[in-house]
Short mmCIF file of C-alpha atoms in Angstrom, two decimals:
data_model
loop_
_atom_site.label_atom_id
_atom_site.label_comp_id
_atom_site.label_asym_id
_atom_site.label_seq_id
_atom_site.Cartn_x
_atom_site.Cartn_y
_atom_site.Cartn_z
CA MET I 240 51.27 -37.68 -115.06
CA SER I 241 52.45 -38.21 -111.49
CA SER I 242 53.20 -35.43 -109.01
CA HIS I 243 55.54 -35.53 -106.04
CA ILE I 244 56.21 -33.93 -102.68
CA ILE I 245 59.94 -33.94 -101.88
CA ILE I 246 61.77 -33.33 -98.60
CA GLU I 247 65.57 -33.31 -98.90
CA ARG I 248 68.04 -33.92 -96.09
CA LEU I 249 65.80 -33.55 -93.08
CA GLU I 250 68.28 -33.76 -90.19
CA PHE I 251 67.62 -34.84 -86.62
CA ARG I 252 69.36 -36.63 -83.77
CA GLY I 253 68.21 -40.12 -82.87
CA ARG I 254 69.30 -43.20 -80.97
CA CYS I 255 69.96 -45.93 -83.54
CA GLY I 256 72.60 -48.65 -83.34
CA VAL I 257 73.11 -52.38 -82.86
CA THR I 258 75.12 -51.92 -79.65
CA ALA I 259 73.90 -50.31 -76.46
CA GLU I 260 76.99 -48.10 -76.59
CA GLU I 261 75.97 -46.64 -79.96
CA ARG I 262 72.43 -46.06 -78.72
CA ALA I 263 73.63 -44.44 -75.50
CA LYS I 264 73.52 -40.97 -76.98
CA PRO I 265 71.71 -39.45 -79.98
CA GLN I 266 73.65 -39.27 -83.22
CA PRO I 267 73.04 -37.17 -86.36
CA LEU I 268 70.69 -38.81 -88.86
CA ALA I 269 69.13 -37.58 -92.07
CA VAL I 270 66.19 -38.64 -94.20
CA ASP I 271 65.11 -37.77 -97.73
CA VAL I 272 61.61 -38.69 -98.81
CA GLU I 273 59.79 -38.36 -102.13
CA MET I 274 56.03 -39.03 -102.08
CA ASP I 275 53.53 -39.42 -104.89
CA ALA I 276 50.39 -37.42 -104.18
CA PRO I 277 47.71 -35.52 -106.13
CA LEU I 278 48.66 -31.83 -106.35
CA ASP I 279 46.36 -30.57 -109.12
CA ALA I 280 43.66 -29.21 -106.81
CA ALA I 281 46.14 -27.14 -104.79
CA GLY I 282 47.69 -25.80 -107.97
CA ARG I 283 44.31 -24.48 -109.05
CA SER I 284 43.11 -23.19 -105.67
CA ASP I 285 46.37 -21.93 -104.11
CA ASN I 286 44.97 -23.29 -100.84
CA LEU I 287 47.04 -25.31 -98.36
CA ALA I 288 43.93 -27.29 -97.39
CA ASP I 289 43.93 -28.87 -100.86
CA THR I 290 47.37 -30.41 -100.55
CA ILE I 291 49.67 -32.15 -98.05
CA ASP I 292 51.51 -29.82 -95.70
CA TYR I 293 55.15 -30.92 -95.92
CA ALA I 294 55.83 -29.12 -92.63
CA ASN I 295 53.53 -31.62 -90.91
CA ILE I 296 55.36 -34.50 -92.58
CA ALA I 297 58.74 -33.14 -91.46
CA ARG I 298 57.50 -32.63 -87.91
CA ARG I 299 56.18 -36.20 -87.67
CA LEU I 300 59.39 -37.70 -89.10
CA VAL I 301 61.55 -35.81 -86.61
CA GLU I 302 59.21 -36.70 -83.76
CA ILE I 303 59.45 -40.43 -84.49
CA GLY I 304 63.16 -40.41 -85.29
CA SER I 305 64.20 -38.46 -82.23
CA THR I 306 61.99 -40.16 -79.62
CA GLN I 307 61.82 -43.84 -80.65
CA GLU I 308 65.02 -45.85 -80.17
CA ALA I 309 65.94 -48.54 -82.72
CA CYS I 310 68.75 -51.02 -83.25
CA LEU I 311 68.45 -50.85 -87.03
CA LEU I 312 67.85 -48.15 -89.60
CA GLU I 313 65.44 -50.61 -91.22
CA THR I 314 63.23 -50.50 -88.13
CA MET I 315 63.22 -46.72 -88.04
CA ALA I 316 62.43 -46.58 -91.75
CA GLU I 317 59.46 -48.93 -91.30
CA ARG I 318 58.11 -46.63 -88.59
CA PHE I 319 58.45 -43.68 -90.95
CA LEU I 320 56.64 -45.50 -93.76
CA ALA I 321 53.82 -46.71 -91.50
CA MET I 322 53.23 -43.13 -90.37
CA LEU I 323 53.36 -41.68 -93.90
CA PHE I 324 50.84 -44.11 -95.35
CA THR I 325 48.57 -43.94 -92.31
CA ASP I 326 48.51 -40.18 -91.78
CA PHE I 327 48.82 -38.78 -95.30
CA PRO I 328 47.01 -39.53 -98.62
CA ILE I 329 50.10 -40.57 -100.56
CA THR I 330 50.24 -43.45 -103.05
CA ARG I 331 54.00 -44.10 -102.98
CA ALA I 332 57.02 -43.20 -100.85
CA ASN I 333 60.71 -43.35 -101.71
CA LEU I 334 62.77 -42.96 -98.54
CA TRP I 335 66.53 -42.62 -97.93
CA LEU I 336 67.55 -42.82 -94.27
CA ARG I 337 71.18 -42.57 -93.21
CA LYS I 338 73.69 -42.07 -90.41
CA LEU I 339 75.75 -38.95 -91.10
CA HIS I 340 78.66 -40.00 -88.86
CA ALA I 341 78.69 -43.79 -88.94
CA PRO I 342 81.03 -45.57 -86.48
CA ILE I 343 83.16 -46.92 -89.37
CA SER I 344 86.48 -45.17 -89.86
CA GLN I 345 86.68 -45.80 -93.60
CA VAL I 346 83.28 -44.19 -94.34
CA THR I 347 83.80 -40.51 -95.13
CA ARG I 348 80.17 -39.53 -95.78
CA SER I 349 77.24 -41.66 -94.66
CA VAL I 350 75.73 -45.14 -94.48
CA GLY I 351 72.03 -45.81 -94.93
CA ILE I 352 69.15 -47.57 -96.63
CA ARG I 353 66.66 -46.76 -99.37
CA ILE I 354 63.11 -48.13 -99.55
CA ASP I 355 60.68 -47.51 -102.41
CA ARG I 356 57.14 -48.63 -101.53
CA THR I 357 53.61 -48.24 -102.86
CA ARG I 358 50.51 -47.99 -100.70
CA LEU I 359 49.40 -51.45 -101.82
CA ALA I 360 52.78 -52.95 -100.89
CA GLN I 361 52.53 -51.27 -97.48
CA GLN I 362 49.08 -52.78 -96.95
CA LEU I 363 50.32 -56.22 -97.97
CA SER I 364 53.33 -55.99 -95.66
CA GLY I 365 51.14 -56.31 -92.57
CA ILE I 366 49.22 -59.39 -93.72
CA GLU I 367 50.42 -62.98 -93.21
CA PRO I 368 49.90 -65.28 -95.00
CA LYS I 369 49.88 -63.12 -98.11
CA PRO I 370 46.61 -62.70 -100.06
CA ALA I 371 46.16 -64.69 -103.25
CA PRO I 372 48.07 -63.10 -106.16
CA PHE I 373 44.95 -63.20 -108.35
CA LEU I 374 43.01 -61.01 -105.93
CA VAL I 375 45.89 -58.53 -105.62
CA GLU I 376 46.15 -58.29 -109.42
CA GLN I 377 42.41 -57.69 -109.83
CA LEU I 378 41.94 -55.10 -107.08
CA HIS I 379 41.83 -52.21 -109.55
CA ARG I 380 38.88 -53.84 -111.33
CA LEU I 381 36.66 -54.37 -108.29
CA PRO I 382 33.78 -51.97 -107.57
CA LYS I 383 34.11 -50.04 -104.34
CA GLY I 384 31.72 -50.65 -101.47
CA THR I 385 31.02 -53.94 -99.70
CA ALA I 386 32.50 -57.40 -100.24
CA LEU I 387 31.67 -60.85 -98.91
CA ASP I 388 34.64 -63.07 -97.98
CA VAL I 389 33.49 -66.70 -97.97
CA ALA I 390 35.66 -69.18 -96.04
CA ALA I 391 37.53 -66.17 -94.70
CA GLY I 392 39.70 -68.12 -92.27
CA GLY I 393 42.25 -65.90 -90.55
CA GLY I 394 41.26 -63.03 -92.84
CA ARG I 395 44.15 -62.45 -95.24
CA HIS I 396 41.72 -61.29 -97.93
CA SER I 397 39.38 -59.47 -95.58
CA LEU I 398 42.24 -57.44 -94.09
CA LEU I 399 43.51 -56.45 -97.53
CA LEU I 400 40.08 -55.33 -98.71
CA ALA I 401 39.43 -53.40 -95.49
CA ALA I 402 42.77 -51.64 -95.91
CA ARG I 403 41.63 -50.64 -99.40
CA GLY I 404 38.48 -49.02 -98.03
CA TYR I 405 35.92 -51.81 -98.38
CA HIS I 406 33.39 -52.91 -95.80
CA VAL I 407 33.90 -56.67 -95.54
CA ASP I 408 31.49 -59.33 -94.30
CA ALA I 409 33.65 -62.35 -93.44
CA ILE I 410 32.02 -65.76 -92.95
CA ASP I 411 33.59 -69.09 -92.02
CA ARG I 412 32.65 -72.19 -90.06
CA ASP I 413 35.84 -71.90 -87.95
CA ALA I 414 34.92 -69.64 -85.03
CA ALA I 415 38.52 -69.67 -83.74
CA ALA I 416 39.82 -68.39 -87.10
CA LEU I 417 37.23 -65.63 -87.09
CA SER I 418 38.29 -64.64 -83.58
CA GLN I 419 41.85 -64.38 -84.87
CA LEU I 420 40.58 -62.22 -87.75
CA SER I 421 38.71 -59.94 -85.34
CA ALA I 422 41.84 -59.55 -83.22
CA SER I 423 43.96 -58.72 -86.28
CA ALA I 424 41.34 -56.24 -87.48
CA ALA I 425 41.30 -54.52 -84.09
CA LYS I 426 45.10 -54.36 -84.01
CA GLN I 427 45.18 -52.78 -87.47
CA GLU I 428 42.19 -50.54 -86.66
CA ARG I 429 40.06 -52.09 -89.42
CA SER I 430 36.59 -51.46 -88.01
CA SER I 431 34.95 -52.16 -91.38
CA ILE I 432 35.18 -55.95 -90.99
CA THR I 433 32.28 -57.93 -89.54
CA THR I 434 32.43 -61.68 -88.94
CA LYS I 435 29.87 -64.46 -88.76
CA ALA I 436 30.40 -68.14 -87.97
CA VAL I 437 28.33 -70.26 -90.36
CA ASP I 438 28.85 -73.75 -91.79
CA LEU I 439 27.83 -73.65 -95.43
CA GLU I 440 28.19 -77.42 -95.67
CA GLN I 441 25.34 -78.05 -93.24
CA PRO I 442 21.97 -78.77 -94.89
CA ALA I 443 19.63 -75.83 -95.13
CA PRO I 444 16.11 -75.91 -93.64
CA PHE I 445 13.60 -77.23 -96.17
CA ASP I 446 12.29 -74.43 -98.36
CA PRO I 447 9.28 -75.28 -100.58
CA GLY I 448 10.27 -72.43 -102.86
CA PHE I 449 13.46 -74.26 -103.77
CA GLY I 450 11.96 -77.73 -103.58
CA HIS I 451 15.43 -79.21 -103.13
CA ALA I 452 16.18 -82.79 -102.30
CA SER I 453 18.55 -83.69 -99.49
CA ALA I 454 21.42 -84.25 -101.95
CA GLY I 455 21.30 -80.58 -102.93
CA ALA I 456 20.71 -79.19 -99.47
CA GLN I 457 24.29 -78.14 -98.85
CA ASN I 458 24.55 -76.07 -102.03
CA THR I 459 21.13 -74.59 -101.33
CA ARG I 460 22.24 -73.45 -97.88
CA ALA I 461 25.29 -71.80 -99.41
CA VAL I 462 23.16 -70.00 -102.00
CA LEU I 463 20.70 -68.82 -99.34
CA GLU I 464 23.46 -67.55 -97.08
CA VAL I 465 25.36 -65.70 -99.80
CA ARG I 466 22.20 -64.19 -101.25
CA SER I 467 21.39 -62.71 -97.85
CA TYR I 468 24.26 -60.26 -98.38
CA GLU I 469 23.76 -57.40 -100.80
CA VAL I 470 27.26 -57.24 -102.25
CA PRO I 471 28.61 -56.58 -105.76
CA PHE I 472 31.16 -59.41 -105.54
CA VAL I 473 32.21 -62.38 -103.43
CA ILE I 474 35.74 -63.50 -102.51
CA GLU I 475 36.16 -67.26 -102.13
CA HIS I 476 39.71 -68.53 -101.54
CA GLY I 477 41.12 -65.49 -103.32
CA GLN I 478 38.90 -65.84 -106.39
CA VAL I 479 36.42 -63.12 -107.34
CA GLN I 480 32.93 -64.40 -108.04
CA ALA I 481 29.39 -63.22 -108.64
CA PRO I 482 27.12 -62.76 -105.57
CA ALA I 483 25.78 -66.35 -105.80
CA PRO I 484 28.89 -68.44 -106.44
CA PHE I 485 27.68 -71.91 -105.44
CA GLU I 486 24.94 -72.51 -108.00
#
């Protein structure tokens, strides 16, 4: 059974409008927000520390709405959602943002937008290109902890996993792509991603323990590299594999 925190008709004055004239002075705006969050612990303890303080949510919404100018309600709503999912342990947010006195003579009440978004959808919204659908569908099955992203490229899978709380080791032979991944991780404050440039298609040094011939050297190098990471699963091009996927 889901539980919700609801704030109805939080009013503030903000600068929002397509034209500079409309943005010249603050106008009355209102937002309603319904958030899915665990409330059982607070119900048992009667302690504010065990729940989300809706006063803090209201304060942050008003702070953003009244100090950050926007041309579109959509932009303001995205700022609200980014704050809610970043600052509070909610799993879903349903938001209704509107202008109470829109500059349209025929409108007698309000004009606005509604957005209903889950935490996963919020995490995906900041990643381009989008992660492989298979990985997104299987996220709930993966053990928490550390993951290895093989052929990570620009990091679409690494960024998703880091946003979900994983520590990610990302390897790829393209150093430029890994630099792009590191920059994206820093921008999104994903400090749990580490990168390493390695070409798994290069032959591995001869290892008498494997006794491999030159024809199998590339696969052997891949096996050696992947086995050097102690991870419960490996991501390769969006597919989930066992820790030694190249054998």
